[in-house]
GROMACS .gro file of C-alpha atoms in nm:
model
  150
    1VAL     CA    1   1.662   0.282  -0.105
    2LEU     CA    2   1.903   0.030   0.044
    3ALA     CA    3   2.165   0.306   0.106
    4ASP     CA    4   1.900   0.526   0.276
    5LEU     CA    5   1.786   0.236   0.501
    6ARG     CA    6   2.148   0.160   0.594
    7LYS     CA    7   2.205   0.521   0.689
    8ILE     CA    8   1.919   0.497   0.939
    9GLY     CA    9   2.081   0.179   1.092
   10LEU     CA   10   1.876  -0.084   0.924
   11ASN     CA   11   2.025  -0.390   0.748
   12PRO     CA   12   1.786  -0.434   0.439
   13ALA     CA   13   1.769  -0.718   0.201
   14LEU     CA   14   1.621  -0.734  -0.147
   15ARG     CA   15   1.349  -0.989  -0.219
   16THR     CA   16   1.566  -1.120  -0.510
   17GLU     CA   17   1.837  -1.195  -0.251
   18ILE     CA   18   1.610  -1.430  -0.079
   19GLU     CA   19   1.525  -1.597  -0.400
   20SER     CA   20   1.895  -1.622  -0.465
   21ALA     CA   21   1.957  -1.799  -0.128
   22ALA     CA   22   1.713  -2.059  -0.228
   23SER     CA   23   1.933  -2.141  -0.524
   24GLY     CA   24   2.249  -2.138  -0.310
   25GLY     CA   25   2.324  -1.768  -0.330
   26GLU     CA   26   2.429  -1.533  -0.043
   27GLY     CA   27   2.067  -1.458   0.065
   28ALA     CA   28   1.931  -1.216   0.318
   29ALA     CA   29   2.118  -1.340   0.639
   30GLY     CA   30   2.089  -1.083   0.915
   31ALA     CA   31   1.840  -0.860   0.741
   32ASP     CA   32   1.599  -0.673   0.955
   33CYS     CA   33   1.386  -0.523   0.669
   34LEU     CA   34   1.294  -0.644   0.328
   35VAL     CA   35   1.267  -0.426  -0.006
   36ILE     CA   36   1.044  -0.595  -0.252
   37ASP     CA   37   1.214  -0.555  -0.575
   38THR     CA   38   1.003  -0.797  -0.777
   39THR     CA   39   0.667  -0.758  -0.973
   40GLY     CA   40   0.346  -0.932  -0.903
   41GLU     CA   41   0.403  -1.032  -0.536
   42LEU     CA   42   0.274  -0.734  -0.341
   43ASN     CA   43  -0.076  -0.884  -0.266
   44GLY     CA   44   0.085  -1.178  -0.067
   45TRP     CA   45   0.315  -0.928   0.110
   46TYR     CA   46   0.041  -0.695   0.225
   47LEU     CA   47  -0.072  -0.978   0.457
   48GLU     CA   48   0.264  -0.940   0.636
   49ALA     CA   49   0.246  -0.568   0.668
   50GLU     CA   50   0.124  -0.356   0.967
   51LEU     CA   51   0.096  -0.028   0.755
   52VAL     CA   52   0.110   0.004   0.373
   53VAL     CA   53   0.263   0.293   0.199
   54VAL     CA   54   0.194   0.346  -0.183
   55GLY     CA   55   0.548   0.452  -0.266
   56LYS     CA   56   0.473   0.527  -0.623
   57SER     CA   57   0.249   0.797  -0.511
   58PHE     CA   58   0.548   1.002  -0.413
   59LEU     CA   59   0.766   0.934  -0.704
   60ALA     CA   60   0.552   0.952  -1.023
   61GLU     CA   61   0.227   1.074  -1.154
   62GLY     CA   62  -0.069   0.814  -1.131
   63GLY     CA   63   0.003   0.639  -0.814
   64GLN     CA   64  -0.080   0.284  -0.749
   65ASN     CA   65  -0.420   0.107  -0.680
   66PRO     CA   66  -0.478   0.110  -0.293
   67VAL     CA   67  -0.765  -0.157  -0.316
   68GLU     CA   68  -0.546  -0.468  -0.268
   69PRO     CA   69  -0.400  -0.360   0.061
   70ILE     CA   70  -0.747  -0.234   0.177
   71LEU     CA   71  -0.885  -0.573   0.097
   72ALA     CA   72  -0.601  -0.725   0.287
   73GLY     CA   73  -0.719  -0.538   0.591
   74LYS     CA   74  -0.424  -0.304   0.616
   75PRO     CA   75  -0.427   0.080   0.664
   76VAL     CA   76  -0.300   0.269   0.354
   77PHE     CA   77  -0.106   0.585   0.327
   78TYR     CA   78  -0.027   0.761  -0.002
   79GLY     CA   79   0.141   1.076  -0.134
   80PRO     CA   80   0.023   1.353  -0.371
   81HIS     CA   81   0.040   1.166  -0.688
   82MET     CA   82  -0.264   0.940  -0.704
   83GLY     CA   83  -0.423   1.077  -1.030
   84ASN     CA   84  -0.516   0.741  -1.177
   85PHE     CA   85  -0.720   0.676  -0.869
   86ALA     CA   86  -0.859   1.014  -0.799
   87ALA     CA   87  -1.225   0.900  -0.752
   88LEU     CA   88  -1.118   0.623  -0.504
   89VAL     CA   89  -0.885   0.868  -0.323
   90ARG     CA   90  -1.167   1.115  -0.273
   91MET     CA   91  -1.402   0.850  -0.147
   92LEU     CA   92  -1.155   0.711   0.095
   93GLY     CA   93  -1.059   1.063   0.205
   94ARG     CA   94  -1.423   1.142   0.272
   95VAL     CA   95  -1.476   0.854   0.508
   96GLY     CA   96  -1.122   0.841   0.669
   97GLY     CA   97  -1.051   0.518   0.511
   98ALA     CA   98  -0.677   0.608   0.398
   99MET     CA   99  -0.448   0.880   0.459
  100GLN     CA  100  -0.301   1.109   0.187
  101VAL     CA  101   0.007   1.313   0.280
  102ALA     CA  102   0.186   1.586   0.093
  103ASP     CA  103   0.533   1.468   0.124
  104LEU     CA  104   0.778   1.224   0.307
  105SER     CA  105   0.801   1.454   0.604
  106GLU     CA  106   0.429   1.424   0.659
  107LEU     CA  107   0.428   1.050   0.584
  108GLU     CA  108   0.694   1.004   0.863
  109ALA     CA  109   0.466   1.176   1.112
  110ALA     CA  110   0.159   1.002   0.995
  111LEU     CA  111   0.327   0.657   1.029
  112ALA     CA  112   0.472   0.738   1.362
  113THR     CA  113   0.121   0.837   1.482
  114ALA     CA  114  -0.021   0.514   1.351
  115LEU     CA  115   0.238   0.303   1.504
  116ALA     CA  116   0.205   0.479   1.840
  117ASP     CA  117  -0.188   0.447   1.850
  118PRO     CA  118  -0.301   0.109   1.706
  119SER     CA  119  -0.668   0.236   1.724
  120GLN     CA  120  -0.604   0.476   1.443
  121PRO     CA  121  -0.510   0.223   1.182
  122ALA     CA  122  -0.782  -0.009   1.285
  123GLU     CA  123  -1.037   0.267   1.248
  124MET     CA  124  -0.886   0.345   0.896
  125VAL     CA  125  -0.925  -0.021   0.798
  126ALA     CA  126  -1.275  -0.039   0.926
  127LYS     CA  127  -1.371   0.269   0.733
  128ALA     CA  128  -1.206   0.175   0.410
  129THR     CA  129  -1.359  -0.181   0.433
  130ALA     CA  130  -1.707  -0.032   0.473
  131ALA     CA  131  -1.645   0.205   0.179
  132MET     CA  132  -1.522  -0.079  -0.042
  133ALA     CA  133  -1.812  -0.309   0.054
  134SER     CA  134  -2.059  -0.063  -0.117
  135HIS     CA  135  -1.891  -0.167  -0.451
  136ALA     CA  136  -1.928  -0.547  -0.394
  137GLY     CA  137  -2.084  -0.724  -0.693
  138ALA     CA  138  -2.021  -0.426  -0.917
  139ALA     CA  139  -1.865  -0.635  -1.190
  140ALA     CA  140  -2.154  -0.890  -1.186
  141ARG     CA  141  -2.403  -0.592  -1.202
  142THR     CA  142  -2.212  -0.427  -1.487
  143ALA     CA  143  -2.197  -0.763  -1.687
  144GLU     CA  144  -2.579  -0.810  -1.629
  145GLU     CA  145  -2.630  -0.457  -1.767
  146ILE     CA  146  -2.429  -0.510  -2.079
  147LEU     CA  147  -2.557  -0.861  -2.147
  148GLY     CA  148  -2.919  -0.743  -2.082
  149ALA     CA  149  -2.876  -0.456  -2.329
  150GLU     CA  150  -2.846  -0.688  -2.626
   0.00000   0.00000   0.00000
């Protein structure tokens, strides 16, 4: 990933390099993009993003849960491998709340369009948020059903 980013003229840094800098290491001086190479931090980073790409959806079967970036108010783009979240992907696709693309070429075009027209990502976020709102309180309702069944 770092090599590919450098090939297109970017100066990337790894998240762990920033951690290293805090401990006196080299750090990420001069970086113009950040590659998150740690686990358990994405929820906080979503707040900093303009667009969110579910990268695992291009590389492996199963994908990754798009709910966290949606709840952070970010437009979500993912590839063909979202099998673990098929029902959610279908729901978001029906309402236009996220965008599924077939490959990296389609992703590049979709991201370029979204960056050129800010109304499109804003509309995606509004639709995704509305779709997710229909599930608010589901855990409490499920717990009530289970506890009431005794």
